[in-house]
Amino acid sequence: MMLELTILVSVALLACIVVLVFGCSCFGKSPPFKSFEDEPEDPREPYAESSGNQDGDNTSLVTFEPLPDILAKAIPSTTALRPRITCIATDEEDFTPRIVPIQQAFPRKQLTYITEMGMGWFGQVVQGVADNVLVGIRQSKVVVQVLRDDASALEMQKFLQEVAVYRAIDHPNILRLLGMCTEAIPFLVLFEYFPLGDLKTYLIENEKDIAYHKQRKILLRFAIDIACGLACLHRHNYVHCDLALRNCLVTNDLNVKIGDYGLSEEKFKEDYYDTGCDLLPVRWMAPETLTLQKGVWRTKPFTVQANIWSYGVTMWEMTQLCRQPYHWLTDEQVLEKVISKRTECLPLPYYAEDKLNIYELMKMCWREEGERPTIEELHKDLLNLQISLKYMEEVEFEKNWDLDNLEDSDESPPHETPLSSHSKYSTSQDLTTIGKLGDYPESSSSLAAASHQERFYNDLLERLSSTESYHLPLYDEPEEDS
């Protein structure tokens, strides 16, 4: 009996296998995936046209999630901080006249792609070469932002809003827009290309040259450049929602421009706190720009005063050679101690030129919202500091020069005295008294230098306030009076 039962079960199992194999062979195979090299269909054609030759039952079997939605987990396309540089004008009367006329569409056939630089929330960022994009130059290297083919109408709008500020303002300390291609899909935006990259990467890669940077006062000049660009933004009713070294670019002649290519969130993930909805640079954000709602941190409208706080943190980041602000705290601790309770403050920086005065300026940026200085005031203080440091160098140089001459001669001429003795301040006072912001010795040469710098500064402010297209002089050290 047992043997017969075993045989029946075996026969039944064999029959099931035969039926299953036969059934599978009767069904047609699924078509293979379409190659990425095939000609893509226009994503904006009506659905009826694109599916007219397909069987109705097959078109609804499987739906694949598009690649941009996968990327969005790492680079949100609807972050609260976009556009990164936004206009805060409340009505049309607050808008200042356009400085730069709207550019005509750049011919796509004059673009040649070289290499991909990375991915932004919008799509690819590509380095390329553009023909005749600059007057008198046959070919120029450019950076091209390419909006995804399947971008939604909202994403198209955000993409264009991102570049609105660059269409409105032409300034030597703000990234320059060279052209746009928006007459067809995909949208393209062309920016000037800087091989040195963003300021954070530049300082990290050149950390070994810190002595050279301090000798040439390059870090101070970087801070002045950022302040100058930010002053222009504020004057034209714009604020930067993510001001940091990673969102500034270094030119070939070591000047700094505010602007970026849209790669910061992907390149510097550690600088952003993921709320589940947005990526927020909480270590750079002013306390009044964040609020906790139902356990989730949300952003509040950015203001000019909030930008001042971020500028102070950016100065600290630069003088610490890109050390992350509050690096001893986690993001959650930053939100608690810096944003909520305001019990934590960034310490005195290590590498700044005249770091005590620099740190005083930083602390002014971190006051209560209504007590912070304007960017114009900070810019003037930084220029004054630059002047005082230059004067101290000249005094030290002439003092050493006189000492060398005395050692080379048997005796010093009775009518010659060291240059420092003509100053109101003794040598021992130079580092403490002369170093104060806006405090200059009352010697004829120093007064002349101060007067020269004051004229330079007043002329600079006048140009900054102009609404016409212009290019400011670079912040080189002033020429010595003969």
XYZ file of C-alpha atoms in Angstrom:
482
model
C 0.000 0.000 0.000
C 2.805 2.352 0.906
C 4.629 1.560 -2.338
C 1.578 2.342 -4.465
C 1.070 5.697 -2.687
C 4.683 6.668 -3.328
C 4.367 5.838 -7.027
C 1.165 7.895 -7.371
C 2.771 10.941 -5.726
C 5.837 10.675 -7.990
C 3.687 10.438 -11.129
C 1.596 13.458 -10.040
C 4.690 15.530 -9.322
C 6.205 14.628 -12.706
C 2.973 15.620 -14.458
C 2.978 19.008 -12.715
C 6.524 19.703 -13.831
C 5.696 18.808 -17.441
C 2.638 21.100 -17.421
C 4.659 23.978 -15.928
C 7.431 23.707 -18.512
C 4.930 23.506 -21.336
C 3.034 26.553 -20.048
C 6.184 28.686 -19.822
C 7.164 27.840 -23.371
C 3.805 29.075 -24.666
C 4.298 32.647 -23.418
C 6.332 35.166 -25.474
C 9.490 36.647 -24.020
C 9.502 40.274 -22.744
C 11.241 42.701 -25.075
C 14.782 43.689 -23.999
C 15.569 47.123 -22.413
C 15.972 49.910 -24.876
C 19.595 50.981 -25.324
C 20.651 54.351 -23.944
C 22.117 54.985 -27.393
C 18.717 54.695 -29.114
C 17.071 57.909 -30.208
C 14.990 59.077 -27.200
C 11.399 60.013 -27.686
C 10.236 63.504 -26.898
C 9.015 63.267 -23.273
C 6.533 66.065 -23.889
C 4.618 64.422 -26.776
C 1.035 63.487 -25.914
C 0.712 60.011 -24.447
C -1.738 58.901 -27.140
C 0.827 59.584 -29.866
C 3.673 57.725 -28.176
C 1.544 54.664 -27.358
C -0.626 54.467 -30.447
C 1.252 51.509 -31.984
C 1.532 49.537 -28.737
C -0.830 46.953 -27.359
C -3.008 48.486 -24.669
C -2.604 45.535 -22.291
C 1.197 45.629 -22.397
C 1.654 49.369 -21.714
C 0.236 49.154 -18.201
C 2.058 46.023 -17.024
C 5.223 47.560 -15.533
C 6.138 51.139 -14.575
C 9.814 51.982 -13.951
C 10.787 54.767 -11.552
C 12.753 57.370 -13.570
C 16.416 57.985 -12.659
C 15.961 61.641 -11.558
C 13.673 60.535 -8.717
C 16.378 58.150 -7.518
C 18.954 60.941 -7.544
C 16.554 63.159 -5.652
C 17.141 61.112 -2.503
C 20.701 62.420 -2.417
C 20.105 65.791 -4.053
C 16.564 67.057 -3.337
C 15.041 68.983 -6.218
C 12.582 70.868 -4.006
C 14.844 72.092 -1.219
C 13.767 75.098 0.824
C 17.027 76.877 -0.012
C 16.392 77.245 -3.725
C 16.977 79.412 -5.516
C 20.285 79.656 -3.670
C 20.464 83.401 -4.273
C 16.946 84.780 -3.968
C 15.332 88.184 -4.361
C 13.713 89.595 -1.218
C 11.952 92.545 -2.850
C 8.313 92.662 -1.758
C 6.884 94.536 -4.718
C 7.876 95.946 -8.079
C 8.961 99.252 -6.560
C 11.672 97.438 -4.593
C 13.321 96.068 -7.719
C 16.358 97.963 -8.932
C 16.905 98.515 -12.653
C 18.505 95.686 -14.547
C 22.263 96.027 -14.856
C 22.728 93.512 -17.649
C 20.340 93.092 -20.584
C 18.827 89.632 -21.022
C 21.097 87.550 -23.226
C 19.911 86.093 -26.491
C 19.843 82.323 -26.877
C 23.328 80.936 -27.462
C 23.599 78.635 -30.513
C 23.943 75.038 -29.358
C 26.029 74.126 -32.399
C 28.784 76.389 -31.044
C 29.150 74.205 -27.918
C 31.527 71.274 -27.550
C 31.376 69.086 -24.434
C 34.709 67.994 -22.906
C 33.982 66.168 -19.667
C 31.327 65.716 -17.005
C 32.056 67.548 -13.732
C 29.267 66.058 -11.640
C 25.543 65.928 -10.993
C 23.288 68.575 -9.500
C 19.633 68.386 -8.528
C 18.753 69.569 -12.043
C 20.965 67.164 -14.004
C 24.489 67.181 -15.414
C 27.241 69.763 -14.997
C 29.632 69.614 -17.940
C 32.867 71.366 -18.831
C 32.906 72.474 -22.425
C 34.205 74.876 -25.031
C 32.042 77.626 -26.529
C 32.799 79.391 -29.802
C 32.551 83.200 -29.779
C 30.752 83.394 -26.440
C 33.085 86.247 -25.442
C 33.722 89.190 -27.744
C 37.072 88.928 -29.494
C 37.819 85.398 -28.253
C 37.279 82.523 -30.673
C 36.979 79.764 -28.080
C 36.389 79.908 -24.324
C 36.153 77.201 -21.691
C 32.740 77.211 -20.036
C 30.709 75.272 -17.488
C 27.334 74.084 -18.775
C 24.420 73.159 -16.530
C 22.107 70.744 -18.362
C 18.525 70.383 -17.159
C 17.134 66.847 -17.370
C 14.976 66.063 -20.376
C 12.139 64.857 -18.165
C 12.176 67.820 -15.755
C 8.742 68.926 -14.617
C 7.398 72.412 -15.195
C 8.157 73.253 -11.543
C 11.743 72.064 -11.904
C 12.120 74.122 -15.080
C 10.917 77.163 -13.180
C 13.338 76.528 -10.301
C 16.186 75.991 -12.752
C 15.569 79.367 -14.369
C 15.133 81.050 -10.978
C 18.574 79.776 -9.973
C 20.223 81.835 -12.706
C 17.985 84.903 -12.407
C 20.492 86.764 -10.230
C 23.285 86.192 -12.751
C 21.104 87.663 -15.487
C 20.423 90.725 -13.364
C 23.872 91.568 -11.987
C 27.322 91.942 -13.544
C 29.992 92.365 -10.880
C 33.641 91.231 -10.676
C 32.959 89.367 -7.410
C 29.872 87.495 -8.672
C 29.918 84.532 -11.060
C 29.267 85.620 -14.626
C 26.532 84.143 -16.807
C 27.732 83.796 -20.401
C 24.629 82.503 -22.166
C 21.489 80.371 -22.093
C 19.764 77.892 -24.391
C 16.089 77.749 -23.481
C 14.469 77.622 -26.895
C 14.378 73.811 -26.770
C 14.856 70.889 -24.418
C 17.159 70.346 -22.644
C 17.689 73.801 -21.160
C 21.359 74.825 -20.999
C 23.053 77.525 -18.907
C 26.635 78.636 -19.614
C 28.919 80.024 -16.882
C 32.526 81.161 -16.931
C 34.959 78.398 -16.012
C 37.592 78.589 -13.254
C 40.045 75.653 -13.084
C 40.957 76.408 -9.444
C 37.399 75.502 -8.471
C 35.549 76.448 -5.308
C 37.270 78.290 -2.468
C 36.958 75.399 0.000
C 38.669 72.921 -2.304
C 41.341 75.469 -3.184
C 42.285 76.104 0.468
C 42.305 72.394 1.312
C 44.571 71.597 -1.618
C 46.919 74.506 -0.821
C 47.068 74.166 2.948
C 50.838 73.651 2.775
C 51.166 77.191 1.362
C 49.589 78.860 4.383
C 52.789 80.811 5.107
C 52.667 82.311 1.613
C 48.985 83.176 1.998
C 49.626 84.896 5.318
C 52.599 86.813 3.944
C 50.597 88.103 1.002
C 47.451 88.694 3.118
C 45.541 86.563 0.622
C 42.985 85.268 3.133
C 42.108 88.841 4.084
C 41.732 89.716 0.423
C 39.423 86.723 -0.043
C 37.246 88.008 2.813
C 37.137 91.470 1.220
C 36.145 90.011 -2.159
C 33.268 88.046 -0.632
C 32.098 91.106 1.289
C 32.205 93.174 -1.902
C 30.117 90.650 -3.843
C 27.653 90.259 -0.982
C 27.300 94.044 -0.716
C 26.300 94.156 -4.376
C 23.700 91.420 -3.822
C 22.223 93.212 -0.823
C 22.125 96.519 -2.654
C 20.004 94.911 -5.361
C 17.643 93.122 -2.936
C 19.216 89.668 -3.114
C 20.288 87.397 -0.262
C 22.384 84.233 -0.375
C 20.695 81.260 1.300
C 23.823 79.083 1.433
C 26.809 81.381 1.847
C 29.980 79.352 2.495
C 33.415 78.752 0.986
C 32.041 75.847 -1.078
C 29.748 78.270 -2.907
C 32.473 80.736 -3.864
C 34.871 80.326 -6.795
C 38.559 81.231 -7.127
C 39.653 83.016 -10.289
C 42.968 82.487 -12.039
C 44.376 85.689 -10.481
C 43.356 84.598 -6.952
C 40.278 86.702 -6.548
C 36.970 85.313 -5.308
C 33.515 85.345 -6.881
C 30.255 84.455 -5.168
C 28.572 81.690 -7.141
C 28.719 77.948 -7.764
C 27.981 75.331 -10.396
C 25.318 73.459 -8.400
C 27.563 70.658 -7.117
C 27.875 71.564 -3.426
C 25.252 69.198 -2.001
C 26.802 66.220 -3.769
C 30.450 67.205 -3.277
C 30.211 68.282 0.382
C 27.488 66.069 1.833
C 28.969 66.355 5.320
C 28.157 70.088 5.367
C 24.402 69.506 5.072
C 21.892 68.208 7.590
C 19.254 65.938 6.045
C 15.830 66.649 7.568
C 14.136 64.056 5.391
C 12.687 66.871 3.272
C 15.620 69.222 2.730
C 19.389 69.460 2.987
C 20.193 72.353 5.334
C 23.643 73.883 6.025
C 22.740 74.349 9.706
C 26.322 75.143 10.759
C 26.264 78.304 8.651
C 22.633 79.339 9.211
C 21.512 82.125 11.542
C 19.317 80.976 14.461
C 16.353 83.053 13.302
C 16.210 81.216 9.948
C 15.296 77.847 11.501
C 12.262 76.699 13.466
C 11.199 73.317 14.852
C 7.712 72.287 13.718
C 6.269 68.913 14.769
C 9.729 67.478 15.267
C 11.055 68.638 11.868
C 13.372 71.614 11.330
C 11.961 74.080 8.811
C 13.444 77.209 7.278
C 12.091 80.721 7.719
C 12.568 83.568 5.228
C 16.172 84.673 4.828
C 17.116 88.277 5.538
C 20.099 90.525 5.017
C 20.898 90.176 8.731
C 20.897 86.370 8.404
C 23.451 86.732 5.615
C 25.723 88.669 7.986
C 25.698 85.739 10.437
C 26.630 83.335 7.613
C 29.372 85.697 6.453
C 30.926 85.632 9.929
C 30.901 81.819 9.914
C 32.405 81.853 6.406
C 35.248 84.099 7.602
C 35.892 81.693 10.493
C 35.849 78.720 8.116
C 38.384 80.456 5.862
C 40.764 81.500 8.645
C 40.663 77.916 9.951
C 41.577 76.609 6.488
C 38.202 74.952 5.912
C 37.773 73.330 9.310
C 34.063 72.589 9.625
C 32.322 75.073 11.953
C 31.487 73.456 15.326
C 33.371 70.358 14.216
C 33.296 69.075 17.801
C 29.470 68.925 17.676
C 27.078 66.704 15.771
C 24.405 68.312 13.588
C 21.802 67.624 16.262
C 23.998 69.271 18.902
C 24.476 72.302 16.647
C 20.709 72.641 16.332
C 20.359 72.454 20.099
C 23.318 74.517 21.342
C 23.772 77.046 18.530
C 20.307 77.432 17.018
C 17.952 76.801 19.949
C 19.863 77.742 23.116
C 22.672 79.846 21.578
C 25.133 78.652 24.212
C 27.934 77.716 21.810
C 30.209 80.080 19.882
C 33.047 79.548 17.436
C 36.485 80.061 19.051
C 39.355 82.354 18.114
C 40.790 81.289 14.727
C 44.389 80.131 14.350
C 45.583 81.263 10.950
C 44.094 84.718 10.413
C 46.195 87.787 9.747
C 45.732 89.969 12.859
C 43.355 87.341 14.202
C 42.204 89.382 17.230
C 40.700 92.109 15.066
C 39.329 89.569 12.594
C 37.674 87.685 15.445
C 36.081 90.888 16.754
C 34.473 91.369 13.335
C 33.220 87.785 13.403
C 31.626 88.234 16.813
C 29.864 91.349 15.536
C 28.272 89.142 12.873
C 26.911 86.783 15.553
C 25.093 89.388 17.616
C 21.323 89.533 17.892
C 19.613 90.065 14.558
C 18.998 93.798 14.939
C 22.495 94.532 16.299
C 24.603 93.102 13.486
C 26.595 95.437 11.216
C 25.796 95.868 7.539
C 28.029 94.248 4.964
C 29.190 97.714 3.880
C 30.401 98.419 7.422
C 32.214 95.084 7.559
C 33.735 95.749 4.164
C 35.055 99.117 5.319
C 36.487 97.612 8.520
C 38.269 94.925 6.516
C 39.751 97.541 4.195
C 40.938 99.543 7.199
C 42.499 96.420 8.648
C 44.233 95.770 5.345
C 45.640 99.304 5.414
C 46.877 99.028 8.988
C 48.576 95.684 8.324
C 50.242 97.142 5.239
C 51.475 100.104 7.256
C 52.852 97.846 9.998
C 54.774 95.877 7.365
C 56.283 99.085 5.980
C 57.291 100.283 9.438
C 58.874 96.939 10.262
C 60.695 96.853 6.939
C 62.118 100.380 7.315
C 63.133 99.681 10.917
C 65.033 96.571 9.861
C 66.538 98.456 6.937
C 67.854 101.170 9.252
C 69.285 98.578 11.644
C 71.097 96.828 8.795
C 72.592 100.130 7.651
C 73.777 100.897 11.181
C 75.509 97.526 11.444
C 77.236 98.026 8.081
C 78.678 101.436 9.035
C 81.221 102.227 11.752
C 79.047 104.941 13.177
C 75.647 106.294 12.495
C 75.296 109.836 11.102
C 74.198 112.092 13.937
C 71.296 113.595 12.001
C 69.712 110.224 11.102
C 67.125 108.620 13.351
C 65.014 105.493 12.863
C 61.766 106.079 11.020
C 59.774 104.696 13.940
C 60.871 107.576 16.157
C 58.911 109.987 13.980
C 55.703 108.144 14.776
C 53.302 109.041 17.517
C 53.631 105.442 18.757
C 56.725 103.712 20.054
C 57.886 100.448 18.579
C 56.436 98.484 21.487
C 53.020 99.982 20.804
C 52.882 99.136 17.117
C 51.284 95.692 17.443
C 48.696 96.753 20.002
C 47.767 100.313 19.152
C 48.462 100.776 15.472
C 46.764 97.472 14.758
C 43.369 98.776 15.873
C 40.799 99.252 13.136
C 40.943 102.716 11.638
C 43.820 103.878 13.882
C 46.796 105.346 12.014
C 49.981 107.114 13.195
C 50.103 110.816 12.594
C 53.257 110.910 10.485
C 53.209 112.670 7.143
C 53.877 109.496 5.140
C 51.228 107.476 6.941
C 48.671 110.253 6.650
C 49.328 110.377 2.940
C 48.865 106.608 2.701
C 45.668 106.791 4.748
C 44.344 109.606 2.586
C 45.132 107.588 -0.529
C 43.289 104.574 0.848
C 40.338 106.680 1.956
C 39.998 108.072 -1.558
C 40.290 104.534 -2.905
C 37.568 103.309 -0.551
C 35.171 106.197 -1.243
C 35.593 105.680 -4.963
C 34.951 101.972 -4.463
C 31.723 102.570 -2.556
C 30.533 104.992 -5.213
C 31.092 102.366 -7.889
C 29.402 99.708 -5.792
C 26.265 101.830 -5.546
C 26.148 102.387 -9.296
C 23.423 100.575 -11.251
C 25.356 100.700 -14.497
C 27.464 97.902 -15.898
C 31.005 98.199 -14.574
C 34.010 96.288 -13.359
C 35.602 97.200 -10.056
C 39.362 97.279 -9.677
C 40.859 94.277 -7.946
C 41.813 94.685 -4.330
C 45.536 94.868 -4.895
C 47.707 96.547 -2.346
C 47.961 100.322 -2.924
C 50.962 101.742 -4.667
C 53.448 103.461 -2.432
C 53.632 107.228 -2.642
C 56.929 108.346 -4.095
